[in-house]
Amino acid sequence: MSTETGPAIDAEPRSHRIAPGPKGLPFLGNLPQFGKNPLAFFERLRSHGDMVGWRFGPNSCVYIADPDCIGELLTETERSFDQPALGIAFRTVMGNGVVVARGTDWRRKRSLVQPSVRPKQVRSYAATMASSAVELADTWSDGERVDVKREMAALTQRIAVRTIFGVDTAADAEAMGRAMDVAQREIGKEFAGVGALLPDWVPTPGRARIKRAAAVIDAEVGRVVARHRDSGDERPDLLSRLLAAVDETGAHLTDREIRDETVTLYIGGHETTSSTLVWAWYLLSRNPRVRTVLAGELDRVLGDREPEFDDYARLTYTQSVIKETLRLYPTIWLVTGVAKEGARIGGVPMPEGTRVWTSQWVTQRDARWFPEPEEFRPERWDPETGDDIAEYAWFPFGGGPRVCLGTRFAMVEAVLILAVLARRFELDVDPGVIGPVPSLTLQPDRDVLATVRAR
Ligand code: HEM
């Protein structure tokens, strides 16, 4: 794999120009096509070239599909590109946390949050990840029918509540979980639709729902934070690490900032990981060969014991299954930036204000970067015998200064959960093709129902 050295395929620098995209409507531009099916629309843009002009309402946009250009967009974020302001649904729920914050405020927040998700800290969350998965495995039995989306969402939600807030009572988890679910749904609708274009003052039923959900979240998180402060105990949860964090002036995060960061980590981390696992079960069910190889690794590395943090590094094929799942079904499917003065991509000037878009969905399924792109083949990730994969042809966690803060957390969590469950069970997902629906994350377009088979 040539992720360190850059593209191995087609190593000549590619020259670029902005090709015209599909025709749009007056004023609306290509908005209706985007709104109807963003993934299909991005695929269509790609068929026009690697750098394509289009219009999102009145805004001039450029779509890029080439890994070198994607790398430039990601690594130049903050310097040459701003992230576009997020819609009211995001802001109502995540406040001014690290996802919403921009410029110097973002830099301060990121440096305060980062230490709580460092690899060393993730090691301390791993036991909770594995034991929560074991609790679920203990409830499954041979022949049982399960709703995979619901099971995975409940599991990652339990892990998020335990590792972030350090609480474990059903009452805490339930009220917070329900409000977070509503919030996530509304953010998803706004993110994938045109809701963000409405001015903030326009009342909509979705906006009313999100306000009510945010009020519940405020109250619940407020209660947990107060309990943590009062107890004064050193605890191994993310919240305690955030309460202890100080910026370069020695200042702690305020209660409001603590609320915003914990909710941001929860929203950023829970559905992304649970959707990845749902897609992994779907792909494993459709690819018996891969399922057999995975089971072989789990038997070899774990035998009849449960996994722990140190097994993560040994479970290389399990890691590849998750990477390959994230290639085919990237739960975050869209990255955008707004050009600042003087911005360029692939040598092409991007006028100030141009919105540049790219999609993991399109580039990660491009045959130029991934031979037989539709095939679920974890072997392509083998460090010794795998494919040469161009840098930024795979970017499910983004890249550059705004790269996902939870990359390590998510990989360890997904690998340990899969290891616990797939060591004991196979899931036979009901027949039929399941398609993706782009919401805040890439969701299956129907319930994913499966029969549990004990191994
Ligand atoms: C499979 C799971 C995950 C995927 C695919 C994923 C993907 C991403 C992507 C693509 C971004 C960058 C978005 C952009 O450039 O606009 C991002 C940012 C972020 N992610 Fe994740 N993520 C995952 C799990 C997590 C987890 C578990 C956490 C927390 C524990 C987390 C916390 C964050 C935060 C805080 C940011 C914002 C970073 C910043 O703006 O500085 N993510 N994630």
CSV table of C-alpha atoms in Angstrom, one decimal, residues 135-365:
chain,number,residue,atom,x,y,z
A,135,GLU,CA,-23.6,-8.2,27.2
A,136,LEU,CA,-25.4,-8.2,23.8
A,137,ALA,CA,-23.9,-11.5,22.6
A,138,ASP,CA,-25.2,-13.1,25.9
A,139,THR,CA,-28.7,-12.1,24.8
A,140,TRP,CA,-28.5,-13.7,21.3
A,141,SER,CA,-29.3,-17.3,20.6
A,142,ASP,CA,-29.2,-19.7,17.7
A,143,GLY,CA,-32.2,-19.2,15.3
A,144,GLU,CA,-33.3,-15.9,16.8
A,145,ARG,CA,-34.5,-13.1,14.5
A,146,VAL,CA,-32.8,-9.7,15.1
A,147,ASP,CA,-33.2,-6.2,13.7
A,148,VAL,CA,-29.6,-5.4,13.0
A,149,LYS,CA,-29.9,-1.6,12.8
A,150,ARG,CA,-31.7,-1.5,16.1
A,151,GLU,CA,-29.2,-3.9,17.8
A,152,MET,CA,-26.1,-2.1,16.6
A,153,ALA,CA,-27.6,1.4,17.4
A,154,ALA,CA,-28.5,0.3,20.9
A,155,LEU,CA,-25.0,-1.1,21.4
A,156,THR,CA,-23.0,1.9,20.2
A,157,GLN,CA,-25.4,4.1,22.1
A,158,ARG,CA,-24.7,2.2,25.3
A,159,ILE,CA,-21.0,2.4,24.7
A,160,ALA,CA,-21.2,6.2,23.9
A,161,VAL,CA,-23.2,6.9,27.1
A,162,ARG,CA,-20.8,4.8,29.2
A,163,THR,CA,-17.5,6.0,27.7
A,164,ILE,CA,-18.5,9.7,27.3
A,165,PHE,CA,-20.7,10.3,30.4
A,166,GLY,CA,-19.6,7.5,32.6
A,167,VAL,CA,-23.2,6.8,33.5
A,168,ASP,CA,-24.9,3.5,33.3
A,169,THR,CA,-28.3,3.8,34.8
A,170,ALA,CA,-31.1,2.9,32.4
A,171,ALA,CA,-32.9,6.1,33.3
A,172,ASP,CA,-29.9,8.3,32.3
A,173,ALA,CA,-29.3,6.4,29.1
A,174,GLU,CA,-32.9,6.2,28.0
A,175,ALA,CA,-34.0,9.8,28.2
A,176,MET,CA,-30.8,11.1,26.7
A,177,GLY,CA,-30.8,8.4,24.0
A,178,ARG,CA,-34.3,9.2,22.9
A,179,ALA,CA,-33.6,12.9,22.7
A,180,MET,CA,-30.3,12.3,20.8
A,181,ASP,CA,-32.2,10.0,18.3
A,182,VAL,CA,-34.6,12.8,17.5
A,183,ALA,CA,-31.8,15.3,17.2
A,184,GLN,CA,-29.8,13.0,14.9
A,185,ARG,CA,-32.8,12.4,12.6
A,186,GLU,CA,-33.5,16.1,12.2
A,187,ILE,CA,-29.8,16.9,11.6
A,188,GLY,CA,-29.7,14.2,9.0
A,189,LYS,CA,-32.8,15.6,7.2
A,190,GLU,CA,-31.2,19.0,7.2
A,191,PHE,CA,-27.8,17.8,6.1
A,192,ALA,CA,-29.0,15.7,3.1
A,193,GLY,CA,-31.8,18.0,2.0
A,194,VAL,CA,-32.3,21.7,1.3
A,195,GLY,CA,-33.4,22.6,4.8
A,196,ALA,CA,-30.2,24.4,5.5
A,197,LEU,CA,-31.0,26.9,2.9
A,198,LEU,CA,-34.1,28.2,4.8
A,199,PRO,CA,-33.3,31.3,6.9
A,200,ASP,CA,-33.0,30.5,10.6
A,201,TRP,CA,-36.2,32.4,11.5
A,202,VAL,CA,-38.5,30.2,9.4
A,203,PRO,CA,-40.3,27.9,11.8
A,204,THR,CA,-40.7,24.3,10.6
A,205,PRO,CA,-42.1,21.2,12.5
A,206,GLY,CA,-38.5,19.7,12.3
A,207,ARG,CA,-37.0,22.8,13.9
A,208,ALA,CA,-39.6,22.6,16.7
A,209,ARG,CA,-38.8,18.9,17.3
A,210,ILE,CA,-35.1,19.6,17.5
A,211,LYS,CA,-35.6,22.5,20.0
A,212,ARG,CA,-37.6,20.2,22.2
A,213,ALA,CA,-34.9,17.4,21.9
A,214,ALA,CA,-32.1,20.0,22.7
A,215,ALA,CA,-34.0,21.1,25.8
A,216,VAL,CA,-34.0,17.4,27.1
A,217,ILE,CA,-30.3,17.0,26.2
A,218,ASP,CA,-29.4,20.2,28.0
A,219,ALA,CA,-31.3,19.0,31.2
A,220,GLU,CA,-29.9,15.5,31.1
A,221,VAL,CA,-26.3,16.5,30.3
A,222,GLY,CA,-26.5,19.3,32.9
A,223,ARG,CA,-27.5,16.7,35.5
A,224,VAL,CA,-24.7,14.4,34.7
A,225,VAL,CA,-22.1,17.2,34.6
A,226,ALA,CA,-23.3,18.5,38.0
A,227,ARG,CA,-23.0,15.0,39.5
A,228,HIS,CA,-19.5,14.6,38.1
A,229,ARG,CA,-18.4,18.0,39.5
A,230,ASP,CA,-19.9,17.2,42.9
A,231,SER,CA,-18.4,13.8,43.3
A,232,GLY,CA,-14.9,15.1,42.6
A,233,ASP,CA,-13.7,11.5,41.8
A,234,GLU,CA,-11.1,10.8,39.1
A,235,ARG,CA,-13.1,8.7,36.6
A,236,PRO,CA,-11.9,7.1,33.4
A,237,ASP,CA,-14.6,8.7,31.2
A,238,LEU,CA,-14.4,11.3,28.5
A,239,LEU,CA,-16.4,13.8,30.5
A,240,SER,CA,-14.0,13.7,33.4
A,241,ARG,CA,-11.1,14.3,31.0
A,242,LEU,CA,-12.9,17.3,29.5
A,243,LEU,CA,-13.6,18.7,33.0
A,244,ALA,CA,-9.9,18.4,33.8
A,245,ALA,CA,-8.7,19.9,30.5
A,246,VAL,CA,-7.1,23.4,30.5
A,247,ASP,CA,-6.3,25.7,27.5
A,248,GLU,CA,-2.9,27.6,27.1
A,249,THR,CA,-4.2,30.3,29.5
A,250,GLY,CA,-4.9,27.8,32.2
A,251,ALA,CA,-8.7,28.2,31.7
A,252,HIS,CA,-11.1,25.2,32.0
A,253,LEU,CA,-14.0,24.6,29.6
A,254,THR,CA,-17.2,26.2,30.8
A,255,ASP,CA,-20.3,24.1,31.6
A,256,ARG,CA,-21.8,25.2,28.3
A,257,GLU,CA,-18.6,24.2,26.4
A,258,ILE,CA,-18.5,20.8,28.2
A,259,ARG,CA,-22.1,20.2,27.2
A,260,ASP,CA,-21.4,21.1,23.6
A,261,GLU,CA,-18.3,18.9,23.3
A,262,THR,CA,-19.8,15.8,25.0
A,263,VAL,CA,-22.9,16.1,22.8
A,264,THR,CA,-20.7,16.6,19.7
A,265,LEU,CA,-18.7,13.4,20.5
A,266,TYR,CA,-21.9,11.5,21.1
A,267,ILE,CA,-23.5,12.6,17.8
A,268,GLY,CA,-20.3,12.3,15.9
A,269,GLY,CA,-19.4,8.9,17.2
A,270,HIS,CA,-22.5,6.8,17.8
A,271,GLU,CA,-24.4,6.6,14.5
A,272,THR,CA,-21.3,6.6,12.4
A,273,THR,CA,-20.0,3.5,14.1
A,274,SER,CA,-23.3,1.7,14.3
A,275,SER,CA,-24.1,2.2,10.6
A,276,THR,CA,-20.6,0.9,9.7
A,277,LEU,CA,-21.3,-2.2,11.7
A,278,VAL,CA,-24.7,-2.7,10.0
A,279,TRP,CA,-23.1,-2.5,6.6
A,280,ALA,CA,-20.4,-4.9,7.7
A,281,TRP,CA,-23.0,-7.5,8.7
A,282,TYR,CA,-24.8,-7.0,5.4
A,283,LEU,CA,-21.6,-7.4,3.4
A,284,LEU,CA,-20.4,-10.5,5.5
A,285,SER,CA,-23.8,-12.1,5.0
A,286,ARG,CA,-23.5,-11.7,1.2
A,287,ASN,CA,-19.9,-12.8,1.1
A,288,PRO,CA,-19.5,-16.3,2.7
A,289,ARG,CA,-15.8,-16.5,1.7
A,290,VAL,CA,-14.9,-13.4,3.7
A,291,ARG,CA,-17.1,-14.6,6.6
A,292,THR,CA,-15.0,-17.8,6.7
A,293,VAL,CA,-11.7,-16.0,6.6
A,294,LEU,CA,-12.9,-13.7,9.4
A,295,ALA,CA,-14.0,-16.6,11.6
A,296,GLY,CA,-10.6,-18.2,11.0
A,297,GLU,CA,-8.8,-15.2,12.3
A,298,LEU,CA,-11.0,-14.8,15.3
A,299,ASP,CA,-10.6,-18.5,16.2
A,300,ARG,CA,-6.8,-18.3,15.7
A,301,VAL,CA,-6.3,-15.0,17.7
A,302,LEU,CA,-8.9,-15.4,20.4
A,303,GLY,CA,-9.7,-19.1,20.7
A,304,ASP,CA,-12.4,-19.2,23.3
A,305,ARG,CA,-11.8,-16.0,25.1
A,306,GLU,CA,-13.2,-12.5,24.6
A,307,PRO,CA,-11.1,-9.8,22.9
A,308,GLU,CA,-9.3,-7.0,24.8
A,309,PHE,CA,-7.5,-3.9,23.6
A,310,ASP,CA,-4.2,-5.7,22.8
A,311,ASP,CA,-6.0,-8.0,20.4
A,312,TYR,CA,-6.8,-5.0,18.2
A,313,ALA,CA,-3.4,-4.9,16.6
A,314,ARG,CA,-3.5,-8.7,16.1
A,315,LEU,CA,-6.9,-8.7,14.4
A,316,THR,CA,-5.6,-7.5,11.1
A,317,TYR,CA,-8.2,-9.1,8.9
A,318,THR,CA,-11.0,-7.9,11.2
A,319,GLN,CA,-9.6,-4.4,10.7
A,320,SER,CA,-9.5,-4.9,7.0
A,321,VAL,CA,-13.2,-5.9,7.0
A,322,ILE,CA,-14.1,-2.6,8.7
A,323,LYS,CA,-11.8,-0.6,6.3
A,324,GLU,CA,-13.4,-2.4,3.3
A,325,THR,CA,-16.9,-1.7,4.7
A,326,LEU,CA,-16.0,1.9,5.1
A,327,ARG,CA,-14.8,2.0,1.5
A,328,LEU,CA,-18.1,0.6,0.0
A,329,TYR,CA,-20.4,2.2,2.5
A,330,PRO,CA,-18.7,5.3,3.8
A,331,THR,CA,-21.0,6.4,6.6
A,332,ILE,CA,-19.8,10.0,6.1
A,333,TRP,CA,-20.3,10.4,2.4
A,334,LEU,CA,-19.6,14.1,1.7
A,335,VAL,CA,-16.9,16.7,2.4
A,336,THR,CA,-17.2,20.3,1.3
A,337,GLY,CA,-15.1,23.5,1.6
A,338,VAL,CA,-15.6,27.1,0.6
A,339,ALA,CA,-12.6,28.7,-1.2
A,340,LYS,CA,-10.9,31.6,0.4
A,341,GLU,CA,-9.1,34.2,-1.6
A,342,GLY,CA,-6.2,32.7,-3.7
A,343,ALA,CA,-7.4,29.1,-3.2
A,344,ARG,CA,-6.3,26.6,-5.9
A,345,ILE,CA,-6.9,22.9,-6.5
A,346,GLY,CA,-4.9,20.9,-9.0
A,347,GLY,CA,-3.3,24.2,-10.1
A,348,VAL,CA,-6.8,25.5,-11.0
A,349,PRO,CA,-7.8,28.8,-9.3
A,350,MET,CA,-11.0,28.5,-7.3
A,351,PRO,CA,-12.6,32.0,-7.1
A,352,GLU,CA,-13.3,33.1,-3.5
A,353,GLY,CA,-16.6,31.8,-2.3
A,354,THR,CA,-16.7,28.8,-4.6
A,355,ARG,CA,-18.0,25.7,-2.8
A,356,VAL,CA,-15.9,22.6,-3.5
A,357,TRP,CA,-17.5,19.3,-2.9
A,358,THR,CA,-16.3,15.7,-3.0
A,359,SER,CA,-17.9,12.4,-2.0
A,360,GLN,CA,-16.3,9.3,-0.5
A,361,TRP,CA,-19.1,7.3,-2.1
A,362,VAL,CA,-17.9,8.1,-5.6
A,363,THR,CA,-14.1,8.1,-5.4
A,364,GLN,CA,-14.0,5.0,-3.1
A,365,ARG,CA,-15.9,3.1,-5.8
